[in-house]
Coordinates of C-alpha atoms in Angstrom, one line a residue:
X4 CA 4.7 -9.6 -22.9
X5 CA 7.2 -7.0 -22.1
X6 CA 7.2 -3.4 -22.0
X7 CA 10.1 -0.8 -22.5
X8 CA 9.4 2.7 -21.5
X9 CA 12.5 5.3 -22.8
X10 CA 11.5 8.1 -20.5
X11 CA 13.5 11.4 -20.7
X12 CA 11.5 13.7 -18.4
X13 CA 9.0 12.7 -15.8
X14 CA 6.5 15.7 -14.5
X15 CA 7.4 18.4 -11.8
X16 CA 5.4 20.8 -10.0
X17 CA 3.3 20.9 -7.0
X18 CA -0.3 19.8 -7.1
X19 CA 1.1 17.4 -9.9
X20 CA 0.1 13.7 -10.3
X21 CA 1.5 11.9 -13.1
X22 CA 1.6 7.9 -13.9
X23 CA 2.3 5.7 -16.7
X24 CA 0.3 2.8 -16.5
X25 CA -1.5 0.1 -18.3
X26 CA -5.6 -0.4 -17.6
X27 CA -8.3 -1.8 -19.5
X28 CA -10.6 1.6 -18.7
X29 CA -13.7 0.0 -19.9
X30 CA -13.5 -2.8 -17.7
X31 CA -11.6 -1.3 -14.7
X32 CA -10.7 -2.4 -12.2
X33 CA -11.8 -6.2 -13.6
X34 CA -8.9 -6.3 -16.0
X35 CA -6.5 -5.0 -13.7
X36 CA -4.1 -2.0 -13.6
X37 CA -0.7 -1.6 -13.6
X38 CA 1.0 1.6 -12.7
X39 CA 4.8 1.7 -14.2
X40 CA 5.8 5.6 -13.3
X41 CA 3.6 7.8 -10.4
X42 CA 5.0 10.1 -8.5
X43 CA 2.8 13.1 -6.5
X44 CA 4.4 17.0 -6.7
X45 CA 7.2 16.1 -8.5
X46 CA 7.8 13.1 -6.2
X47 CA 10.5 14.9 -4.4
X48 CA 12.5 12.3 -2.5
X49 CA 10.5 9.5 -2.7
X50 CA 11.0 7.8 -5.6
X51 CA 8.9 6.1 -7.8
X52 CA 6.1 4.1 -6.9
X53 CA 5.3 0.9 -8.7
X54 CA 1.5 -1.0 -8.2
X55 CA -1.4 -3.2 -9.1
X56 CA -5.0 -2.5 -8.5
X57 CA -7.5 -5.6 -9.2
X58 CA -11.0 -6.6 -8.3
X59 CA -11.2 -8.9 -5.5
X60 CA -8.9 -12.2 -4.7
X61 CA -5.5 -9.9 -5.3
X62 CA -2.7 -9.7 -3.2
X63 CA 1.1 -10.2 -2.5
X64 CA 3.1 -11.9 -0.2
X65 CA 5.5 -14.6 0.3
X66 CA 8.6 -14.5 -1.5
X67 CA 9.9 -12.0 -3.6
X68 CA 12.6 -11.0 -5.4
X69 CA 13.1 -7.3 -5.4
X70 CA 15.2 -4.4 -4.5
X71 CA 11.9 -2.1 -3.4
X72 CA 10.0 -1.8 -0.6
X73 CA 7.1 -3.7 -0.1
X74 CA 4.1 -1.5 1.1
X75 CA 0.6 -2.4 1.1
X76 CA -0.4 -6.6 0.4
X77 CA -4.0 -5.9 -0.7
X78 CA -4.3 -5.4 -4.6
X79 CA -8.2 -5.1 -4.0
X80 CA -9.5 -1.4 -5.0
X81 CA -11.8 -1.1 -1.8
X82 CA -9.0 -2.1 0.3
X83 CA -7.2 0.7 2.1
X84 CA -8.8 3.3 0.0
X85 CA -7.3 1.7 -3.5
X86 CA -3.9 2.4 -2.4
X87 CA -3.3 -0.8 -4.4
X88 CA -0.7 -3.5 -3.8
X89 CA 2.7 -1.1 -3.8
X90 CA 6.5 -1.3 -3.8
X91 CA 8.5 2.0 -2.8
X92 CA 11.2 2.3 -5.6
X93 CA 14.6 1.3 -3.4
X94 CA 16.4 5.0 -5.0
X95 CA 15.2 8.5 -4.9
X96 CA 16.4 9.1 -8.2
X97 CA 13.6 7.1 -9.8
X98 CA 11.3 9.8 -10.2
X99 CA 11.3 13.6 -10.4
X100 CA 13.8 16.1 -10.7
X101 CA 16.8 13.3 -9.8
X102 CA 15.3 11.2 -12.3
X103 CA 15.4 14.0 -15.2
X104 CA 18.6 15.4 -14.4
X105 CA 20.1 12.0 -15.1
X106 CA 18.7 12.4 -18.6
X107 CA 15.8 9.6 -17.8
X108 CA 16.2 6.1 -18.2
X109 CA 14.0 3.0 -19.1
X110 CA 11.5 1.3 -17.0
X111 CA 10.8 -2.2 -18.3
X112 CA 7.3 -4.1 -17.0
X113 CA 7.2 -8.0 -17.8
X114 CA 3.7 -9.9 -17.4
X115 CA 3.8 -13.3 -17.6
X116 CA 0.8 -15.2 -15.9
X117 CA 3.9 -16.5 -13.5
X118 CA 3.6 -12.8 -12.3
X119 CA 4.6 -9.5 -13.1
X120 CA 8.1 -7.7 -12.4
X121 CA 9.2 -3.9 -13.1
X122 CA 12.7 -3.0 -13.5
X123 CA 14.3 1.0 -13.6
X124 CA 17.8 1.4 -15.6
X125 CA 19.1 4.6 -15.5
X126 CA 19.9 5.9 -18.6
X127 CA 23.5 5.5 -18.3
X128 CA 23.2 2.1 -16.8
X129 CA 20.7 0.7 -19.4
X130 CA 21.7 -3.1 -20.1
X131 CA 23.3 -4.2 -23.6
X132 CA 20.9 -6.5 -24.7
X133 CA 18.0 -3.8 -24.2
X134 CA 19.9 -1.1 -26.6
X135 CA 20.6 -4.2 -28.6
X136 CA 17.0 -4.9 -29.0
X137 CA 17.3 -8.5 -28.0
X138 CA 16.1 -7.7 -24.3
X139 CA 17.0 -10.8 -21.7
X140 CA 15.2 -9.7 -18.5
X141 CA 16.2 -13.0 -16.2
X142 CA 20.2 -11.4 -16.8
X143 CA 18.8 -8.3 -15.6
X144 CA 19.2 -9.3 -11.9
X145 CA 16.5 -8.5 -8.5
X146 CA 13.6 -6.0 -10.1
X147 CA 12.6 -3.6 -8.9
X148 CA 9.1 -4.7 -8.2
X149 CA 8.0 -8.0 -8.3
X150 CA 4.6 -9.2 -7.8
X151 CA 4.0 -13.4 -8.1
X152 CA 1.0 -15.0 -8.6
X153 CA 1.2 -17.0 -5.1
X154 CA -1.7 -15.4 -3.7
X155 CA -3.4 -13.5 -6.9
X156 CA -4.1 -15.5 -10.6
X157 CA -2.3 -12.9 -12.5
X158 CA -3.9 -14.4 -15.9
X159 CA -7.2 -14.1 -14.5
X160 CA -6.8 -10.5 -13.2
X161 CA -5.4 -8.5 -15.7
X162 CA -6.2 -8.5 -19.3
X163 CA -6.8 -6.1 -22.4
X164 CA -4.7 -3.4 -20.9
X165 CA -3.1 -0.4 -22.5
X166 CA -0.7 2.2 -22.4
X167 CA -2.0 5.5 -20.4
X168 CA 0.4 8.3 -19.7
X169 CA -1.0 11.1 -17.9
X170 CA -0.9 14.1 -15.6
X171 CA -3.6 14.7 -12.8
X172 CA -4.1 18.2 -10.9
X173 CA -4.6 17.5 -7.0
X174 CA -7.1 14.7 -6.5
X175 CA -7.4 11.4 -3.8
X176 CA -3.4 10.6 -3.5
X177 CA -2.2 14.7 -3.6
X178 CA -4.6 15.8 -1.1
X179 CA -3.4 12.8 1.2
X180 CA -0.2 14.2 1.4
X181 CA -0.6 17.5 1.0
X182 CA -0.7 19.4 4.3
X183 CA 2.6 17.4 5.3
X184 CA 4.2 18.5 2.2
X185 CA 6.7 21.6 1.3
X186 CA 3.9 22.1 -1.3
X187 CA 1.2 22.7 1.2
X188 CA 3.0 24.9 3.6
X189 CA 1.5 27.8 4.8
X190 CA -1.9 26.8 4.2
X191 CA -2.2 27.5 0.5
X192 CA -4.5 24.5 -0.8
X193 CA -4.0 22.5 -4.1
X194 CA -6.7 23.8 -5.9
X195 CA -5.7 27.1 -5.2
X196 CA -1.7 26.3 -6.6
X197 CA -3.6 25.0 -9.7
X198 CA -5.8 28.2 -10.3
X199 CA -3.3 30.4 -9.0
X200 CA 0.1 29.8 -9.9
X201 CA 0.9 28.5 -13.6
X202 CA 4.7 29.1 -12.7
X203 CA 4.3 25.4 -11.0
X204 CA 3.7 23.9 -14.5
X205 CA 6.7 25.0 -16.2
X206 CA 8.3 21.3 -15.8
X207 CA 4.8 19.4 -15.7
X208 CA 5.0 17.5 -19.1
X209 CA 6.5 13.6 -19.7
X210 CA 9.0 13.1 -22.6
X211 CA 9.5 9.8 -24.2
X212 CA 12.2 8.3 -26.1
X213 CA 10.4 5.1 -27.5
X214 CA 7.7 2.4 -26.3
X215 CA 8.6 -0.7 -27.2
X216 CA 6.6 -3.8 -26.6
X217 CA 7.7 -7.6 -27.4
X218 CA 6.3 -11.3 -26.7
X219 CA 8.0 -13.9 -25.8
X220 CA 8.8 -16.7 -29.2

């Protein structure tokens, strides 16, 4: 299948986690999970982060095809404290305040039991054939992301899923970063940003255009 996300406005604000993904929550992490949009406190600078989480026999290497930065090879949730098999968007401007003040753009996922690739567009940069609604995504040149099934049976790992769209406060990936970040400076601790200062929030909300999900004829 393939997804098309229209997102105007990701999350801001420090102590912020937000993600659009895809998960089957009643049989995590057996069917797989597949984030499309995270970012931690805004993700200021960094960029979006793309990844898969799976049970056991999961991960990527080899050849791909991709503008972003591989990080991470294990897919496996008790590998490297479920960091999950990642790729570092390639442009700061993938996530966050860059990201919104470009008015947004579209983040495309295709799954195919061949593997799974993730594109970003911003939005005025978003191919013809995607407005047109007849979206082509092998004339949409290197994604983003791309995971292949050379070392993980994509059919076999993910399954069911559906679309989540959240916002965590603090928790595992925040407080990993946390004292290295602006948002951490001067000691203050995340929960204390959360039940302190509501001014951080201001900005924490996602807006979407349109999901749009198609299979292939």
């Amino acid at each position: 299948g393939l997804f098309l996300f229209d997102v105007k406005h990701t999350p801001l604000g420090c102590a912020t986690w937000p993600a659009l993904w895809l998960t089957d929550a009643s049989h995590w992490p057996d069917h797989g999970e597949i984030d499309v949009l995270e970012g931690i406190n805004g993700g200021a600078g960094t960029g979006n982060m793309m990844t898969l989480h799976t049970a056991q026999g999961c991960s990527m290497g080899g050849r791909r095809n991709m503008s972003g930065k591989a990080l991470d090879s294990s897919c496996y949730v008790k590998d490297n404290d479920n960091a999950g098999c990642g790729v570092q968007a390639a442009s700061g401007d993938s996530f966050g305040d860059a990201f919104n003040q470009k008015q947004g753009g579209v983040a495309a996922v295709e799954w195919r039991d061949d593997g799974i690739r993730m594109w970003q567009f911003a939005r005025d940069a978003i191919p013809a054939d995607i407005a047109a609604k007849k979206p082509t995504p092998d004339a949409w040149g290197a994604a983003a992301a791309d995971f292949p099934n050379t070392h993980c049976d994509i059919g076999a790992r993910f399954s069911n899923n559906s679309i989540v769209a959240n916002i965590d406060l603090c928790g595992q990936l925040v407080e990993a970063s946390w004292n290295s970040s602006s948002c951490g400076s001067g000691g203050a601790k995340c929960s204390d940003v959360v039940a302190t200062k509501p001014g951080e929030f201001a900005n924490a909300y996602w807006e979407f255009g349109a999901f749009e999900v198609y299979q292939a004829s």
